[in-house]
Coordinates of N, CA, C and O in Angstrom, one line a residue:
M1 N 127.6 63.4 -42.7 CA 127.3 62.0 -42.9 C 126.1 61.8 -43.8 O 125.2 62.6 -43.8
T2 N 126.2 60.9 -44.7 CA 125.1 60.7 -45.7 C 123.9 60.1 -44.9 O 124.1 59.3 -44.0
T3 N 122.7 60.4 -45.3 CA 121.5 59.9 -44.7 C 121.0 58.7 -45.5 O 120.4 57.8 -45.0
R4 N 121.1 58.8 -46.8 CA 120.6 57.8 -47.7 C 121.7 56.7 -47.7 O 122.8 56.9 -47.9
S5 N 121.2 55.4 -47.6 CA 122.1 54.3 -47.6 C 122.7 54.1 -49.0 O 122.1 54.5 -50.0
E6 N 123.9 53.5 -49.1 CA 124.5 53.2 -50.4 C 124.9 51.7 -50.3 O 125.5 51.3 -49.3
A7 N 124.7 51.0 -51.4 CA 125.1 49.6 -51.4 C 126.0 49.3 -52.6 O 125.7 49.7 -53.7
L8 N 127.0 48.6 -52.3 CA 127.9 48.0 -53.4 C 127.7 46.5 -53.4 O 127.9 45.8 -52.4
F9 N 127.1 46.0 -54.5 CA 126.9 44.6 -54.7 C 128.0 44.1 -55.6 O 128.2 44.5 -56.8
L10 N 128.8 43.1 -55.1 CA 129.9 42.4 -55.9 C 129.4 41.0 -56.2 O 129.1 40.3 -55.3
G11 N 129.4 40.7 -57.5 CA 129.0 39.4 -57.9 C 130.0 38.8 -58.9 O 131.0 39.5 -59.3
G12 N 129.8 37.5 -59.2 CA 130.7 36.9 -60.1 C 130.9 35.4 -59.8 O 130.5 34.9 -58.7
R13 N 131.4 34.7 -60.8 CA 131.6 33.3 -60.7 C 132.5 32.9 -59.5 O 133.2 33.7 -59.0
A14 N 132.4 31.6 -59.1 CA 133.4 31.1 -58.1 C 134.8 31.2 -58.7 O 135.0 30.9 -59.9
G15 N 135.7 31.7 -57.9 CA 137.1 31.9 -58.3 C 137.4 33.2 -59.0 O 138.6 33.4 -59.4
V16 N 136.5 34.1 -59.0 CA 136.7 35.4 -59.6 C 137.4 36.4 -58.7 O 138.0 37.4 -59.1
G17 N 137.3 36.2 -57.4 CA 137.9 37.0 -56.4 C 137.0 37.9 -55.6 O 137.4 38.9 -55.0
K18 N 135.7 37.5 -55.5 CA 134.7 38.4 -54.7 C 135.1 38.6 -53.3 O 135.1 39.7 -52.8
T19 N 135.5 37.5 -52.6 CA 135.8 37.6 -51.2 C 137.1 38.4 -51.0 O 137.2 39.3 -50.1
S20 N 138.1 38.1 -51.8 CA 139.4 38.9 -51.7 C 139.2 40.3 -52.0 O 139.7 41.2 -51.3
V21 N 138.4 40.6 -53.1 CA 138.2 42.0 -53.5 C 137.4 42.7 -52.4 O 137.7 43.9 -52.0
G22 N 136.3 42.1 -51.9 CA 135.5 42.7 -50.8 C 136.4 43.0 -49.6 O 136.2 44.1 -49.0
A23 N 137.2 42.1 -49.2 CA 138.1 42.3 -48.0 C 139.1 43.4 -48.3 O 139.3 44.2 -47.4
E24 N 139.6 43.5 -49.5 CA 140.5 44.6 -49.8 C 139.8 46.0 -49.9 O 140.3 47.0 -49.5
I25 N 138.6 46.0 -50.4 CA 137.8 47.2 -50.4 C 137.6 47.7 -48.9 O 137.7 48.8 -48.6
H26 N 137.3 46.7 -48.1 CA 137.1 47.0 -46.6 C 138.4 47.6 -46.1 O 138.4 48.6 -45.4
E27 N 139.6 47.1 -46.4 CA 140.9 47.6 -46.0 C 141.1 49.0 -46.5 O 141.5 49.9 -45.7
Q28 N 140.9 49.2 -47.8 CA 141.1 50.5 -48.3 C 140.2 51.6 -47.8 O 140.6 52.7 -47.5
L29 N 138.9 51.2 -47.6 CA 138.0 52.2 -47.1 C 138.3 52.5 -45.6 O 138.2 53.6 -45.2
S30 N 138.7 51.5 -44.9 CA 139.0 51.7 -43.5 C 140.2 52.6 -43.3 O 140.2 53.5 -42.5
A31 N 141.2 52.4 -44.2 CA 142.4 53.3 -44.2 C 142.1 54.7 -44.5 O 142.7 55.6 -44.0
A32 N 141.0 54.9 -45.3 CA 140.6 56.2 -45.7 C 139.6 56.8 -44.7 O 139.1 58.0 -44.9
G33 N 139.2 56.1 -43.7 CA 138.3 56.6 -42.7 C 136.9 56.6 -43.2 O 136.1 57.4 -42.7
I34 N 136.5 55.8 -44.1 CA 135.1 55.7 -44.7 C 134.3 54.6 -43.9 O 134.7 53.5 -44.0
Q35 N 133.3 55.1 -43.2 CA 132.4 54.1 -42.5 C 131.7 53.2 -43.4 O 131.1 53.7 -44.4
H36 N 131.7 51.9 -43.2 CA 131.0 51.0 -44.0 C 130.9 49.6 -43.3 O 131.5 49.5 -42.2
C37 N 130.2 48.7 -43.9 CA 130.2 47.3 -43.4 C 130.3 46.4 -44.6 O 130.0 46.8 -45.7
L38 N 130.8 45.2 -44.3 CA 131.0 44.2 -45.3 C 130.2 42.9 -44.9 O 130.4 42.4 -43.8
I39 N 129.3 42.5 -45.8 CA 128.6 41.2 -45.5 C 128.8 40.3 -46.7 O 128.7 40.6 -47.8
E40 N 129.3 39.1 -46.3 CA 129.4 37.9 -47.2 C 128.1 37.3 -47.4 O 127.6 36.6 -46.5
G41 N 127.4 37.5 -48.5 CA 126.1 37.0 -48.7 C 126.0 35.5 -48.6 O 124.9 35.0 -48.2
D42 N 127.0 34.8 -49.0 CA 126.9 33.3 -49.0 C 126.7 32.8 -47.6 O 126.1 31.8 -47.4
N43 N 127.1 33.6 -46.6 CA 126.9 33.2 -45.2 C 125.5 33.4 -44.7 O 125.2 32.8 -43.6
L44 N 124.7 34.1 -45.4 CA 123.3 34.4 -44.9 C 122.3 33.2 -45.1 O 121.3 33.2 -44.5
D45 N 122.7 32.3 -46.0 CA 121.8 31.2 -46.2 C 122.5 29.9 -46.6 O 122.0 29.0 -47.3
Q46 N 123.7 29.8 -46.0 CA 124.6 28.6 -46.3 C 124.1 27.4 -45.4 O 124.4 27.4 -44.2
A47 N 123.3 26.5 -46.0 CA 122.8 25.4 -45.3 C 122.5 24.3 -46.3 O 122.4 24.5 -47.6
Y48 N 122.3 23.1 -45.8 CA 121.8 22.0 -46.7 C 120.6 21.3 -46.1 O 120.7 21.0 -44.9
P49 N 119.6 21.1 -46.8 CA 119.4 21.6 -48.2 C 119.2 23.1 -48.2 O 118.8 23.7 -47.2
P50 N 119.6 23.7 -49.4 CA 119.5 25.1 -49.5 C 118.1 25.7 -49.2 O 117.1 25.2 -49.8
P51 N 118.0 26.7 -48.4 CA 116.7 27.2 -48.0 C 116.2 28.4 -48.9 O 115.5 29.3 -48.5
W52 N 116.6 28.4 -50.2 CA 116.4 29.5 -51.1 C 115.0 29.9 -51.2 O 114.6 31.1 -51.3
E53 N 114.1 28.9 -51.2 CA 112.7 29.3 -51.4 C 112.1 30.0 -50.2 O 111.0 30.5 -50.3
H54 N 112.8 30.1 -49.1 CA 112.3 30.7 -47.9 C 112.8 32.2 -47.8 O 112.5 32.9 -46.8
G55 N 113.6 32.6 -48.7 CA 114.2 34.0 -48.7 C 115.0 34.2 -47.5 O 115.1 35.3 -47.0
L56 N 115.7 33.2 -47.0 CA 116.5 33.3 -45.8 C 117.6 34.4 -45.9 O 117.9 35.1 -45.0
A57 N 118.3 34.4 -47.0 CA 119.4 35.4 -47.2 C 118.8 36.8 -47.0 O 119.4 37.7 -46.3
E58 N 117.7 37.1 -47.7 CA 117.0 38.4 -47.6 C 116.6 38.7 -46.1 O 116.8 39.8 -45.6
R59 N 116.0 37.7 -45.5 CA 115.5 37.9 -44.1 C 116.7 38.2 -43.2 O 116.6 39.1 -42.3
N60 N 117.8 37.5 -43.4 CA 119.0 37.7 -42.5 C 119.6 39.0 -42.9 O 120.1 39.7 -42.0
L61 N 119.6 39.4 -44.1 CA 120.2 40.8 -44.5 C 119.3 41.8 -43.9 O 119.9 42.8 -43.3
T62 N 118.0 41.7 -43.9 CA 117.1 42.7 -43.2 C 117.5 42.9 -41.7 O 117.7 44.0 -41.3
A63 N 117.7 41.8 -41.0 CA 118.1 41.8 -39.6 C 119.5 42.5 -39.4 O 119.6 43.3 -38.6
M64 N 120.4 42.0 -40.2 CA 121.8 42.5 -40.0 C 121.8 44.0 -40.4 O 122.4 44.8 -39.7
W65 N 121.2 44.4 -41.5 CA 121.3 45.8 -42.0 C 120.6 46.7 -41.0 O 121.0 47.8 -40.7
S66 N 119.5 46.2 -40.4 CA 118.8 47.0 -39.4 C 119.7 47.3 -38.2 O 119.8 48.4 -37.7
N67 N 120.5 46.3 -37.8 CA 121.5 46.5 -36.7 C 122.5 47.5 -37.1 O 122.9 48.4 -36.3
Y68 N 123.1 47.4 -38.3 CA 124.1 48.3 -38.8 C 123.5 49.8 -38.8 O 124.2 50.7 -38.4
R69 N 122.3 49.9 -39.4 CA 121.7 51.2 -39.5 C 121.5 51.9 -38.2 O 121.7 53.0 -38.0
E70 N 121.1 51.0 -37.2 CA 120.9 51.6 -35.8 C 122.1 52.1 -35.2 O 122.1 53.1 -34.5
L71 N 123.3 51.6 -35.7 CA 124.6 52.1 -35.2 C 125.1 53.2 -36.1 O 126.3 53.6 -35.9
G72 N 124.4 53.6 -37.1 CA 124.8 54.7 -37.9 C 125.5 54.4 -39.3 O 125.9 55.3 -40.0
Y73 N 125.6 53.1 -39.6 CA 126.2 52.8 -40.9 C 125.2 53.1 -42.0 O 124.0 52.9 -41.9
R74 N 125.8 53.5 -43.1 CA 125.0 53.9 -44.3 C 125.6 53.3 -45.6 O 125.0 53.4 -46.6
R75 N 126.7 52.6 -45.5 CA 127.4 52.0 -46.7 C 127.6 50.5 -46.5 O 128.2 50.1 -45.5
L76 N 127.1 49.8 -47.4 CA 127.1 48.3 -47.4 C 127.9 47.8 -48.6 O 127.7 48.2 -49.7
I77 N 128.8 46.9 -48.3 CA 129.5 46.1 -49.3 C 128.9 44.7 -49.2 O 129.0 44.1 -48.1
Y78 N 128.4 44.2 -50.2 CA 127.7 42.8 -50.2 C 128.3 42.0 -51.3 O 128.2 42.3 -52.4
T79 N 128.9 40.9 -50.9 CA 129.4 40.0 -51.9 C 128.6 38.7 -52.0 O 128.2 38.1 -50.9
N80 N 128.3 38.3 -53.2 CA 127.6 37.0 -53.4 C 127.6 36.8 -54.9 O 127.4 37.8 -55.7
T81 N 127.7 35.6 -55.3 CA 127.8 35.2 -56.8 C 126.7 35.9 -57.6 O 127.0 36.6 -58.6
V82 N 125.5 35.8 -57.2 CA 124.4 36.3 -58.0 C 123.8 37.6 -57.5 O 122.7 38.1 -58.0
S83 N 124.4 38.3 -56.6 CA 123.9 39.5 -56.0 C 123.5 40.6 -57.1 O 122.5 41.3 -56.9
V84 N 124.3 40.7 -58.1 CA 124.1 41.7 -59.1 C 122.9 41.4 -60.0 O 122.4 42.3 -60.7
R85 N 122.3 40.2 -59.9 CA 121.1 39.9 -60.6 C 119.9 40.2 -59.7 O 118.8 40.3 -60.3
F86 N 120.1 40.3 -58.4 CA 118.9 40.4 -57.5 C 119.1 41.7 -56.7 O 118.6 41.7 -55.5
T87 N 119.6 42.8 -57.2 CA 119.7 44.0 -56.4 C 118.4 44.5 -55.9 O 118.3 45.1 -54.9
G88 N 117.3 44.3 -56.7 CA 116.0 44.8 -56.3 C 115.6 44.1 -55.0 O 115.1 44.7 -54.1
R89 N 115.7 42.8 -55.0 CA 115.3 42.0 -53.8 C 116.2 42.4 -52.6 O 115.7 42.5 -51.5
L90 N 117.5 42.5 -52.9 CA 118.4 42.8 -51.8 C 118.2 44.2 -51.2 O 118.2 44.4 -50.0
T91 N 117.9 45.2 -52.1 CA 117.7 46.6 -51.6 C 116.3 46.6 -50.9 O 116.2 47.3 -49.9
A92 N 115.4 45.9 -51.3 CA 114.1 45.8 -50.6 C 114.3 45.2 -49.2 O 113.7 45.7 -48.2
A93 N 115.2 44.2 -49.1 CA 115.5 43.7 -47.8 C 116.2 44.7 -46.9 O 116.0 44.6 -45.7
M94 N 116.9 45.6 -47.5 CA 117.6 46.6 -46.7 C 116.6 47.6 -46.1 O 116.7 48.1 -45.0
G95 N 115.5 47.8 -46.9 CA 114.4 48.6 -46.4 C 114.5 50.1 -46.4 O 113.7 50.8 -45.8
D96 N 115.5 50.6 -47.0 CA 115.7 52.1 -46.9 C 116.1 52.7 -48.2 O 116.8 53.7 -48.2
D97 N 115.8 52.1 -49.4 CA 116.0 52.7 -50.7 C 117.4 53.2 -50.9 O 117.6 54.4 -51.2
P98 N 118.4 52.3 -50.8 CA 119.8 52.8 -51.0 C 120.1 53.1 -52.5 O 119.4 52.5 -53.4
S99 N 121.1 53.9 -52.7 CA 121.6 54.1 -54.0 C 122.5 52.8 -54.2 O 123.1 52.3 -53.3
V100 N 122.6 52.4 -55.5 CA 123.2 51.1 -55.7 C 124.3 51.2 -56.7 O 124.2 51.9 -57.8
T101 N 125.5 50.6 -56.5 CA 126.5 50.3 -57.4 C 126.6 48.8 -57.5 O 126.8 48.1 -56.5
A102 N 126.5 48.2 -58.7 CA 126.6 46.8 -58.9 C 127.7 46.5 -59.8 O 127.9 47.1 -60.9
V103 N 128.6 45.5 -59.4 CA 129.8 45.2 -60.1 C 129.9 43.7 -60.3 O 129.9 42.9 -59.3
L104 N 130.0 43.3 -61.6 CA 130.2 41.9 -61.9 C 131.7 41.7 -62.1 O 132.2 42.2 -63.1
L105 N 132.3 41.0 -61.2 CA 133.7 40.6 -61.4 C 133.8 39.5 -62.4 O 133.0 38.5 -62.3
T106 N 134.8 39.5 -63.4 CA 134.9 38.5 -64.4 C 136.3 37.9 -64.4 O 137.2 38.6 -64.1
A107 N 136.4 36.7 -64.8 CA 137.7 36.0 -65.0 C 137.5 34.9 -66.0 O 136.4 34.3 -66.1
D108 N 138.5 34.6 -66.8 CA 138.4 33.5 -67.8 C 138.4 32.2 -67.0 O 138.7 32.1 -65.8
D109 N 138.1 31.1 -67.8 CA 138.1 29.8 -67.2 C 139.4 29.3 -66.5 O 139.4 28.7 -65.5
D110 N 140.5 29.6 -67.2 CA 141.8 29.2 -66.7 C 142.1 29.9 -65.3 O 142.6 29.3 -64.4
T111 N 141.8 31.2 -65.3 CA 142.1 32.0 -64.0 C 141.2 31.4 -62.9 O 141.7 31.2 -61.8
A112 N 139.9 31.2 -63.2 CA 139.0 30.7 -62.2 C 139.5 29.3 -61.7 O 139.5 29.0 -60.5
R113 N 139.9 28.4 -62.6 CA 140.3 27.1 -62.2 C 141.6 27.2 -61.3 O 141.7 26.5 -60.3
E114 N 142.5 28.0 -61.7 CA 143.7 28.2 -60.9 C 143.4 28.6 -59.5 O 144.0 28.1 -58.5
R115 N 142.5 29.6 -59.4 CA 142.2 30.1 -58.1 C 141.4 29.1 -57.3 O 141.6 28.9 -56.1
L116 N 140.5 28.4 -57.9 CA 139.7 27.4 -57.2 C 140.6 26.2 -56.7 O 140.4 25.7 -55.7
A117 N 141.6 25.9 -57.5 CA 142.5 24.8 -57.1 C 143.3 25.2 -55.9 O 143.7 24.3 -55.1
K118 N 143.5 26.4 -55.6 CA 144.2 26.8 -54.4 C 143.3 26.7 -53.1 O 143.8 26.6 -52.0
R119 N 142.0 26.8 -53.3 CA 141.1 26.8 -52.2 C 140.3 25.5 -52.0 O 139.9 25.2 -50.9
E120 N 140.0 24.9 -53.1 CA 139.2 23.6 -53.0 C 140.2 22.4 -53.0 O 140.6 21.9 -54.0
I121 N 140.5 22.1 -51.8 CA 141.6 21.1 -51.6 C 141.0 19.7 -51.4 O 141.7 18.7 -51.4
G122 N 139.7 19.5 -51.4 CA 139.0 18.2 -51.3 C 138.6 17.7 -52.6 O 139.2 18.0 -53.7
T123 N 137.7 16.8 -52.6 CA 137.2 16.1 -53.8 C 136.3 16.9 -54.7 O 136.0 16.4 -55.8
G124 N 135.9 18.1 -54.3 CA 135.0 18.8 -55.0 C 135.5 19.8 -56.1 O 134.7 20.5 -56.7
L125 N 136.8 19.8 -56.3 CA 137.4 20.7 -57.3 C 136.7 20.7 -58.6 O 136.3 21.7 -59.2
D126 N 136.7 19.5 -59.2 CA 136.1 19.4 -60.6 C 134.7 19.9 -60.6 O 134.3 20.6 -61.6
R127 N 133.9 19.6 -59.6 CA 132.5 20.0 -59.5 C 132.4 21.5 -59.4 O 131.6 22.2 -60.1
H128 N 133.3 22.1 -58.6 CA 133.3 23.6 -58.4 C 133.7 24.3 -59.7 O 133.2 25.3 -60.1
V129 N 134.7 23.7 -60.4 CA 135.2 24.3 -61.7 C 134.1 24.3 -62.7 O 133.8 25.3 -63.4
E130 N 133.4 23.2 -62.8 CA 132.3 23.0 -63.8 C 131.2 24.0 -63.5 O 130.7 24.7 -64.4
R131 N 130.8 24.1 -62.2 CA 129.7 25.0 -61.8 C 130.1 26.4 -62.0 O 129.3 27.3 -62.4
S132 N 131.4 26.8 -61.8 CA 131.9 28.1 -62.0 C 131.7 28.5 -63.4 O 131.3 29.6 -63.7
G133 N 132.1 27.6 -64.3 CA 132.0 27.9 -65.8 C 130.6 28.1 -66.2 O 130.3 29.1 -67.0
L134 N 129.7 27.3 -65.7 CA 128.2 27.4 -66.0 C 127.7 28.8 -65.5 O 127.0 29.4 -66.2
M135 N 128.1 29.1 -64.3 CA 127.6 30.3 -63.7 C 128.2 31.6 -64.4 O 127.4 32.5 -64.6
A136 N 129.4 31.5 -64.9 CA 130.0 32.6 -65.6 C 129.1 32.9 -66.9 O 128.8 34.1 -67.2
R137 N 128.8 31.9 -67.6 CA 128.0 32.0 -68.8 C 126.6 32.5 -68.5 O 126.0 33.4 -69.2
E138 N 126.0 32.0 -67.4 CA 124.7 32.4 -67.0 C 124.7 33.9 -66.6 O 123.8 34.7 -67.0
L139 N 125.7 34.3 -65.8 CA 125.7 35.7 -65.4 C 125.9 36.6 -66.6 O 125.3 37.7 -66.7
E140 N 126.8 36.3 -67.5 CA 127.0 37.1 -68.7 C 125.7 37.3 -69.5 O 125.5 38.3 -70.0
R141 N 124.9 36.2 -69.5 CA 123.7 36.2 -70.3 C 122.6 37.0 -69.6 O 121.7 37.6 -70.2
T142 N 122.6 37.0 -68.2 CA 121.4 37.5 -67.5 C 121.6 38.8 -66.7 O 120.6 39.4 -66.3
V143 N 122.8 39.2 -66.5 CA 123.1 40.4 -65.7 C 122.9 41.6 -66.6 O 123.4 41.7 -67.7
P144 N 122.1 42.6 -66.2 CA 121.8 43.7 -67.0 C 123.1 44.5 -67.4 O 124.1 44.5 -66.7
S145 N 123.0 45.2 -68.5 CA 124.1 46.0 -69.0 C 124.5 47.2 -68.1 O 125.6 47.7 -68.1
R146 N 123.6 47.6 -67.3 CA 123.8 48.7 -66.3 C 124.8 48.3 -65.2 O 125.4 49.2 -64.5
V147 N 125.0 47.0 -65.1 CA 126.0 46.5 -64.1 C 127.4 46.6 -64.6 O 127.7 46.2 -65.8
H148 N 128.3 47.2 -63.8 CA 129.7 47.4 -64.3 C 130.4 46.0 -64.3 O 130.1 45.2 -63.5
R149 N 131.2 45.9 -65.3 CA 132.0 44.6 -65.5 C 133.5 45.0 -65.2 O 134.0 46.0 -65.7
V150 N 134.1 44.2 -64.3 CA 135.5 44.5 -63.9 C 136.3 43.2 -64.1 O 135.9 42.2 -63.3
R151 N 137.2 43.1 -65.0 CA 138.0 41.9 -65.2 C 139.0 41.8 -64.0 O 139.6 42.8 -63.6
T152 N 139.3 40.5 -63.6 CA 140.2 40.3 -62.5 C 141.4 39.5 -63.0 O 142.4 39.3 -62.2
D153 N 141.4 39.0 -64.2 CA 142.5 38.2 -64.7 C 143.8 38.9 -64.7 O 143.9 40.1 -65.1
G154 N 144.9 38.3 -64.1 CA 146.2 38.9 -64.1 C 146.4 40.2 -63.4 O 147.3 40.9 -63.7
R155 N 145.5 40.5 -62.5 CA 145.5 41.8 -61.8 C 145.7 41.6 -60.3 O 145.3 40.6 -59.8
E156 N 146.3 42.5 -59.7 CA 146.5 42.5 -58.2 C 145.2 42.9 -57.5 O 144.5 43.9 -58.0
V157 N 144.9 42.3 -56.4 CA 143.6 42.6 -55.7 C 143.5 44.0 -55.3 O 142.4 44.6 -55.4
P158 N 144.6 44.7 -54.8 CA 144.4 46.1 -54.4 C 144.0 47.0 -55.6 O 143.3 47.9 -55.5
D159 N 144.5 46.7 -56.8 CA 144.2 47.4 -58.0 C 142.7 47.2 -58.4 O 142.0 48.2 -58.8
I160 N 142.2 46.0 -58.3 CA 140.8 45.7 -58.6 C 139.9 46.5 -57.6 O 139.0 47.1 -58.0
A161 N 140.3 46.4 -56.3 CA 139.5 47.0 -55.3 C 139.4 48.5 -55.5 O 138.4 49.2 -55.4
A162 N 140.6 49.1 -55.9 CA 140.6 50.6 -56.1 C 139.7 50.9 -57.3 O 139.0 52.0 -57.2
E163 N 139.7 50.1 -58.3 CA 138.8 50.4 -59.5 C 137.3 50.3 -59.0 O 136.5 51.2 -59.4
V164 N 137.0 49.3 -58.2 CA 135.6 49.2 -57.8 C 135.2 50.4 -56.9 O 134.1 50.9 -57.0
I165 N 136.1 50.7 -56.0 CA 135.8 51.9 -55.1 C 135.6 53.1 -55.9 O 134.7 53.9 -55.6
A166 N 136.4 53.3 -56.9 CA 136.2 54.5 -57.8 C 134.8 54.5 -58.4 O 134.2 55.6 -58.6
L167 N 134.2 53.4 -58.7 CA 132.9 53.3 -59.2 C 131.8 53.8 -58.2 O 130.8 54.3 -58.6
T168 N 132.1 53.6 -56.9 CA 131.1 54.0 -55.9 C 131.2 55.5 -55.6 O 130.2 56.1 -55.1
G169 N 132.4 56.1 -55.8 CA 132.6 57.5 -55.4 C 132.8 57.7 -53.9 O 133.0 58.8 -53.4
W170 N 132.9 56.6 -53.1 CA 133.0 56.7 -51.7 C 134.3 57.2 -51.2 O 134.4 57.8 -50.1
I171 N 135.4 57.1 -51.9 CA 136.7 57.4 -51.4 C 136.8 58.9 -51.2 O 137.6 59.4 -50.4
W172 N 136.0 59.7 -51.9 CA 136.0 61.1 -51.8 C 135.2 61.6 -50.6 O 135.2 62.8 -50.3
L173 N 134.4 60.7 -50.0 CA 133.5 61.1 -48.9 C 134.2 60.8 -47.6 O 135.1 60.0 -47.5
R174 N 133.6 61.3 -46.6 CA 134.0 60.9 -45.2 C 132.8 60.3 -44.5 O 131.7 60.5 -45.0
P175 N 133.1 59.7 -43.3 CA 132.0 59.0 -42.7 C 130.7 59.7 -42.7 O 129.7 59.1 -42.9

């Protein structure tokens, strides 16, 4: 069993497939017998008004990761739009100097709109599509070149997940 923690941070615009790819990575690693946990970062500080200035996501990650570590987990999959921009903050919150793989999932505007239209069934679709486009451009401009880019347009989720897992090297390891 590895003693140093390992973290996979999945980021990307709304509609790129972070949640779907994260869930599929979980399935593939589970099938391979690779011990890991999956945390949806959006759930760590989803509130209104947003409590970002209080570092609630990081505080909640600290608490959750501590519980996972106590149970012997050393591999984290963390999905959140901007996670790949803030790996330093997130690994500090983990508190155990993990090795990091950061992946920015990308998709063009048409793909993102199509995916968002399937999930945003209320009045907010246009707002979500606009914000997704703005975020895609911001991420491309601000995410360091050391972060892997993986396109999701026209691809099946299992294939995307397999590509991301290959970047971590975890599939060759055992618990």
